[in-house]
Amino acid sequence: FLGQFKCISFYTAGDFEEARDAVKEFANQPKYYPSTVVTNIGIHIFFREEAMNTKSFKMFQQFTDNARAPIKYIMHSTTPVKPPARGSNDEIAKYNELMKSLMSTWKKNVAYLNFWEYALALQAERPLPAKCVANKVPSCQCKRDDGVHFLRWCNYVPLITQWDFNWMLSLNA
C-alpha cells in the first residue's frame, strides 16, 4: 500500500484470550513486531454475558497495555448477522456499545472503527437487477448462506482493508 507497509499478516482469533496468545509471540520482542494490530473480535462471543466479555477484554487490554513493543491497536465493530447465523443483531449492537465504552481506558488503542451501519446496509436485500445472483438464487444481497460472511463481489474485505490502511497512515501506526 503506497510503499508504506513491508509486511502484512492476518490471523483470526475467536476471542480475546486467543488474540492475547497470538500477540504474545511478538508483543514483548525488542526487535520484530508489527506496528499495528487490527482487531475484530466479537462475532464468536457477542452472545456471552456482558460481565464475561468485559473481563475477557480487560485481560487483553492489560496485556497489550503492559507489553514492551510499541504496537498500536485498532478495533473494528462486530458486523451484523442474518439467519441462520447464531444470535441477533440486537445482541451485536449491545456488544458493540460495550466495546465502545471500554475503548477510553485502552492506552494502546488508537481507533475504534464502526462499520455497523455500512455492513447492515450491505446485507440488505435489494430489488433484483438483470444480472444479480447471490448464493445461486436470484437475489441481490451481500451475505453468504451462513448469514455471517460477505460475498466476494460485494468488496467488503477490500474496502475495509483499505479503510484500515488509511487509518494506519493517518495515525502514523
mmCIF file of C-alpha atoms in Angstrom:
data_model
loop_
_atom_site.group_PDB
_atom_site.id
_atom_site.type_symbol
_atom_site.label_atom_id
_atom_site.label_comp_id
_atom_site.label_asym_id
_atom_site.label_seq_id
_atom_site.Cartn_x
_atom_site.Cartn_y
_atom_site.Cartn_z
ATOM 1 C CA PHE A 1 0.000 0.000 0.000
ATOM 2 C CA LEU A 2 1.776 3.075 -1.335
ATOM 3 C CA GLY A 3 5.099 1.568 -0.223
ATOM 4 C CA GLN A 4 4.237 2.184 3.435
ATOM 5 C CA PHE A 5 3.876 -1.408 4.628
ATOM 6 C CA LYS A 6 6.606 -4.025 4.305
ATOM 7 C CA CYS A 7 4.685 -6.963 5.735
ATOM 8 C CA ILE A 8 1.006 -7.623 6.316
ATOM 9 C CA SER A 9 -0.206 -10.720 8.162
ATOM 10 C CA PHE A 10 -3.658 -11.991 9.020
ATOM 11 C CA TYR A 11 -4.699 -14.145 11.948
ATOM 12 C CA THR A 12 -8.229 -14.943 13.024
ATOM 13 C CA ALA A 13 -8.792 -15.209 16.775
ATOM 14 C CA GLY A 14 -12.098 -16.439 18.147
ATOM 15 C CA ASP A 15 -11.891 -14.491 21.412
ATOM 16 C CA PHE A 16 -9.675 -12.129 23.379
ATOM 17 C CA GLU A 17 -7.803 -14.985 25.080
ATOM 18 C CA GLU A 18 -6.784 -16.433 21.727
ATOM 19 C CA ALA A 19 -5.889 -12.944 20.475
ATOM 20 C CA ARG A 20 -3.653 -12.409 23.513
ATOM 21 C CA ASP A 21 -1.926 -15.726 22.859
ATOM 22 C CA ALA A 22 -1.350 -14.751 19.220
ATOM 23 C CA VAL A 23 0.025 -11.322 20.159
ATOM 24 C CA LYS A 24 2.144 -12.776 22.989
ATOM 25 C CA GLU A 25 4.557 -14.146 20.428
ATOM 26 C CA PHE A 26 5.784 -10.699 19.451
ATOM 27 C CA ALA A 27 4.398 -8.172 21.970
ATOM 28 C CA ASN A 28 7.480 -8.304 24.184
ATOM 29 C CA GLN A 29 10.072 -8.694 21.439
ATOM 30 C CA PRO A 30 12.552 -5.835 21.322
ATOM 31 C CA LYS A 31 13.231 -6.110 17.604
ATOM 32 C CA TYR A 32 10.483 -7.645 15.447
ATOM 33 C CA TYR A 33 6.845 -6.708 15.998
ATOM 34 C CA PRO A 34 4.019 -5.251 13.943
ATOM 35 C CA SER A 35 3.414 -1.522 14.029
ATOM 36 C CA THR A 36 -0.339 -2.092 14.230
ATOM 37 C CA VAL A 37 -2.743 -4.892 15.082
ATOM 38 C CA VAL A 38 -6.300 -4.586 13.799
ATOM 39 C CA THR A 39 -8.793 -6.457 15.958
ATOM 40 C CA ASN A 40 -12.272 -7.563 15.048
ATOM 41 C CA ILE A 41 -13.282 -9.779 17.924
ATOM 42 C CA GLY A 42 -16.937 -10.239 18.589
ATOM 43 C CA ILE A 43 -18.705 -12.421 16.055
ATOM 44 C CA HIS A 44 -17.904 -15.522 18.132
ATOM 45 C CA ILE A 45 -18.501 -14.007 21.588
ATOM 46 C CA PHE A 46 -21.151 -11.264 21.347
ATOM 47 C CA PHE A 47 -23.818 -13.559 22.815
ATOM 48 C CA ARG A 48 -21.876 -14.210 26.038
ATOM 49 C CA GLU A 49 -22.754 -12.409 29.252
ATOM 50 C CA GLU A 50 -21.588 -8.796 29.383
ATOM 51 C CA ALA A 51 -19.524 -9.410 32.523
ATOM 52 C CA MET A 52 -17.665 -12.247 30.796
ATOM 53 C CA ASN A 53 -16.933 -10.136 27.699
ATOM 54 C CA THR A 54 -15.796 -7.217 29.859
ATOM 55 C CA LYS A 55 -13.461 -9.440 31.885
ATOM 56 C CA SER A 56 -12.081 -11.052 28.732
ATOM 57 C CA PHE A 57 -11.457 -7.688 27.056
ATOM 58 C CA LYS A 58 -9.858 -6.180 30.197
ATOM 59 C CA MET A 59 -7.422 -9.114 30.312
ATOM 60 C CA PHE A 60 -6.466 -8.460 26.659
ATOM 61 C CA GLN A 61 -6.241 -4.714 27.319
ATOM 62 C CA GLN A 62 -3.996 -5.180 30.356
ATOM 63 C CA PHE A 63 -1.705 -7.494 28.425
ATOM 64 C CA THR A 64 -1.397 -5.157 25.419
ATOM 65 C CA ASP A 65 -1.005 -2.012 27.522
ATOM 66 C CA ASN A 66 1.809 -3.611 29.542
ATOM 67 C CA ALA A 67 3.642 -5.193 26.621
ATOM 68 C CA ARG A 68 7.039 -3.669 25.764
ATOM 69 C CA ALA A 69 6.608 -3.397 21.994
ATOM 70 C CA PRO A 70 5.039 -0.076 20.946
ATOM 71 C CA ILE A 71 2.258 -1.763 18.979
ATOM 72 C CA LYS A 72 -0.845 0.297 18.219
ATOM 73 C CA TYR A 73 -4.282 -1.343 18.146
ATOM 74 C CA ILE A 74 -7.338 -0.572 16.041
ATOM 75 C CA MET A 75 -10.654 -2.202 17.000
ATOM 76 C CA HIS A 76 -13.438 -2.920 14.492
ATOM 77 C CA SER A 77 -17.085 -3.120 15.429
ATOM 78 C CA THR A 78 -18.710 -6.501 15.000
ATOM 79 C CA THR A 79 -20.834 -6.787 11.862
ATOM 80 C CA PRO A 80 -24.495 -7.816 11.783
ATOM 81 C CA VAL A 81 -25.794 -11.309 11.055
ATOM 82 C CA LYS A 82 -28.750 -12.858 9.226
ATOM 83 C CA PRO A 83 -30.396 -16.248 9.785
ATOM 84 C CA PRO A 84 -29.229 -18.979 10.063
ATOM 85 C CA ALA A 85 -26.342 -17.369 11.956
ATOM 86 C CA ARG A 86 -26.344 -17.661 15.725
ATOM 87 C CA GLY A 87 -27.614 -14.732 17.796
ATOM 88 C CA SER A 88 -29.333 -11.484 16.939
ATOM 89 C CA ASN A 89 -28.366 -8.051 15.726
ATOM 90 C CA ASP A 90 -29.760 -6.588 18.949
ATOM 91 C CA GLU A 91 -27.153 -8.649 20.842
ATOM 92 C CA ILE A 92 -24.413 -7.476 18.470
ATOM 93 C CA ALA A 93 -25.457 -3.822 18.807
ATOM 94 C CA LYS A 94 -25.313 -4.209 22.603
ATOM 95 C CA TYR A 95 -21.869 -5.867 22.340
ATOM 96 C CA ASN A 96 -20.614 -3.047 20.077
ATOM 97 C CA GLU A 97 -21.803 -0.451 22.608
ATOM 98 C CA LEU A 98 -19.969 -2.327 25.371
ATOM 99 C CA MET A 99 -16.742 -2.399 23.349
ATOM 100 C CA LYS A 100 -17.022 1.308 22.504
ATOM 101 C CA SER A 101 -17.484 2.081 26.202
ATOM 102 C CA LEU A 102 -14.269 0.197 27.044
ATOM 103 C CA MET A 103 -12.056 1.922 24.465
ATOM 104 C CA SER A 104 -11.302 5.039 26.542
ATOM 105 C CA THR A 105 -9.230 3.072 29.064
ATOM 106 C CA TRP A 106 -7.233 1.102 26.477
ATOM 107 C CA LYS A 107 -3.941 3.023 26.234
ATOM 108 C CA LYS A 108 -2.642 1.317 23.084
ATOM 109 C CA ASN A 109 -5.895 1.608 21.143
ATOM 110 C CA VAL A 110 -5.683 4.341 18.519
ATOM 111 C CA ALA A 111 -9.110 3.976 16.863
ATOM 112 C CA TYR A 112 -12.461 2.246 17.080
ATOM 113 C CA LEU A 113 -13.835 1.826 13.559
ATOM 114 C CA ASN A 114 -17.589 1.442 13.481
ATOM 115 C CA PHE A 115 -18.659 -0.490 10.379
ATOM 116 C CA TRP A 116 -22.100 -1.367 11.763
ATOM 117 C CA GLU A 117 -24.278 0.827 9.515
ATOM 118 C CA TYR A 118 -22.174 0.090 6.444
ATOM 119 C CA ALA A 119 -22.348 -3.680 6.979
ATOM 120 C CA LEU A 120 -26.056 -3.518 7.820
ATOM 121 C CA ALA A 121 -26.733 -1.725 4.536
ATOM 122 C CA LEU A 122 -24.589 -4.211 2.616
ATOM 123 C CA GLN A 123 -26.535 -7.212 3.862
ATOM 124 C CA ALA A 124 -29.943 -5.737 2.989
ATOM 125 C CA GLU A 125 -31.800 -7.314 0.061
ATOM 126 C CA ARG A 126 -32.248 -5.007 -2.912
ATOM 127 C CA PRO A 127 -34.520 -5.040 -5.947
ATOM 128 C CA LEU A 128 -33.247 -7.563 -8.452
ATOM 129 C CA PRO A 129 -31.216 -6.057 -11.317
ATOM 130 C CA ALA A 130 -30.924 -8.079 -14.514
ATOM 131 C CA LYS A 131 -27.704 -9.938 -13.592
ATOM 132 C CA CYS A 132 -27.632 -10.058 -9.793
ATOM 133 C CA VAL A 133 -27.372 -13.595 -8.403
ATOM 134 C CA ALA A 134 -26.204 -14.339 -4.866
ATOM 135 C CA ASN A 135 -25.851 -17.795 -3.348
ATOM 136 C CA LYS A 136 -27.185 -19.289 -6.633
ATOM 137 C CA VAL A 137 -30.536 -17.577 -6.014
ATOM 138 C CA PRO A 138 -31.812 -14.580 -7.973
ATOM 139 C CA SER A 139 -31.389 -12.068 -5.176
ATOM 140 C CA CYS A 140 -29.259 -9.011 -4.713
ATOM 141 C CA GLN A 141 -27.705 -9.145 -1.262
ATOM 142 C CA CYS A 142 -24.184 -9.498 0.058
ATOM 143 C CA LYS A 143 -24.375 -12.153 2.786
ATOM 144 C CA ARG A 144 -23.371 -15.751 2.232
ATOM 145 C CA ASP A 145 -25.796 -18.531 3.137
ATOM 146 C CA ASP A 146 -24.168 -18.775 6.593
ATOM 147 C CA GLY A 147 -25.565 -15.342 7.481
ATOM 148 C CA VAL A 148 -22.171 -14.104 8.740
ATOM 149 C CA HIS A 149 -19.694 -13.695 5.872
ATOM 150 C CA PHE A 150 -19.962 -11.383 2.882
ATOM 151 C CA LEU A 151 -19.824 -12.484 -0.740
ATOM 152 C CA ARG A 152 -16.645 -11.504 -2.587
ATOM 153 C CA TRP A 153 -18.440 -9.481 -5.240
ATOM 154 C CA CYS A 154 -19.571 -7.021 -2.571
ATOM 155 C CA ASN A 155 -15.933 -5.969 -1.976
ATOM 156 C CA TYR A 156 -16.451 -5.729 1.793
ATOM 157 C CA VAL A 157 -12.988 -7.060 2.707
ATOM 158 C CA PRO A 158 -11.026 -4.874 0.229
ATOM 159 C CA LEU A 159 -12.943 -1.751 1.262
ATOM 160 C CA ILE A 160 -12.467 -2.372 4.980
ATOM 161 C CA THR A 161 -8.798 -3.255 4.483
ATOM 162 C CA GLN A 162 -8.312 -0.021 2.530
ATOM 163 C CA TRP A 163 -10.018 1.862 5.358
ATOM 164 C CA ASP A 164 -7.676 0.200 7.884
ATOM 165 C CA PHE A 165 -4.617 1.188 5.845
ATOM 166 C CA ASN A 166 -5.832 4.775 5.514
ATOM 167 C CA TRP A 167 -6.350 4.973 9.291
ATOM 168 C CA MET A 168 -2.930 3.452 9.949
ATOM 169 C CA LEU A 169 -1.296 6.046 7.698
ATOM 170 C CA SER A 170 -3.218 8.945 9.222
ATOM 171 C CA LEU A 171 -2.307 7.793 12.754
ATOM 172 C CA ASN A 172 1.322 7.020 11.870
ATOM 173 C CA ALA A 173 0.573 3.497 13.049
#
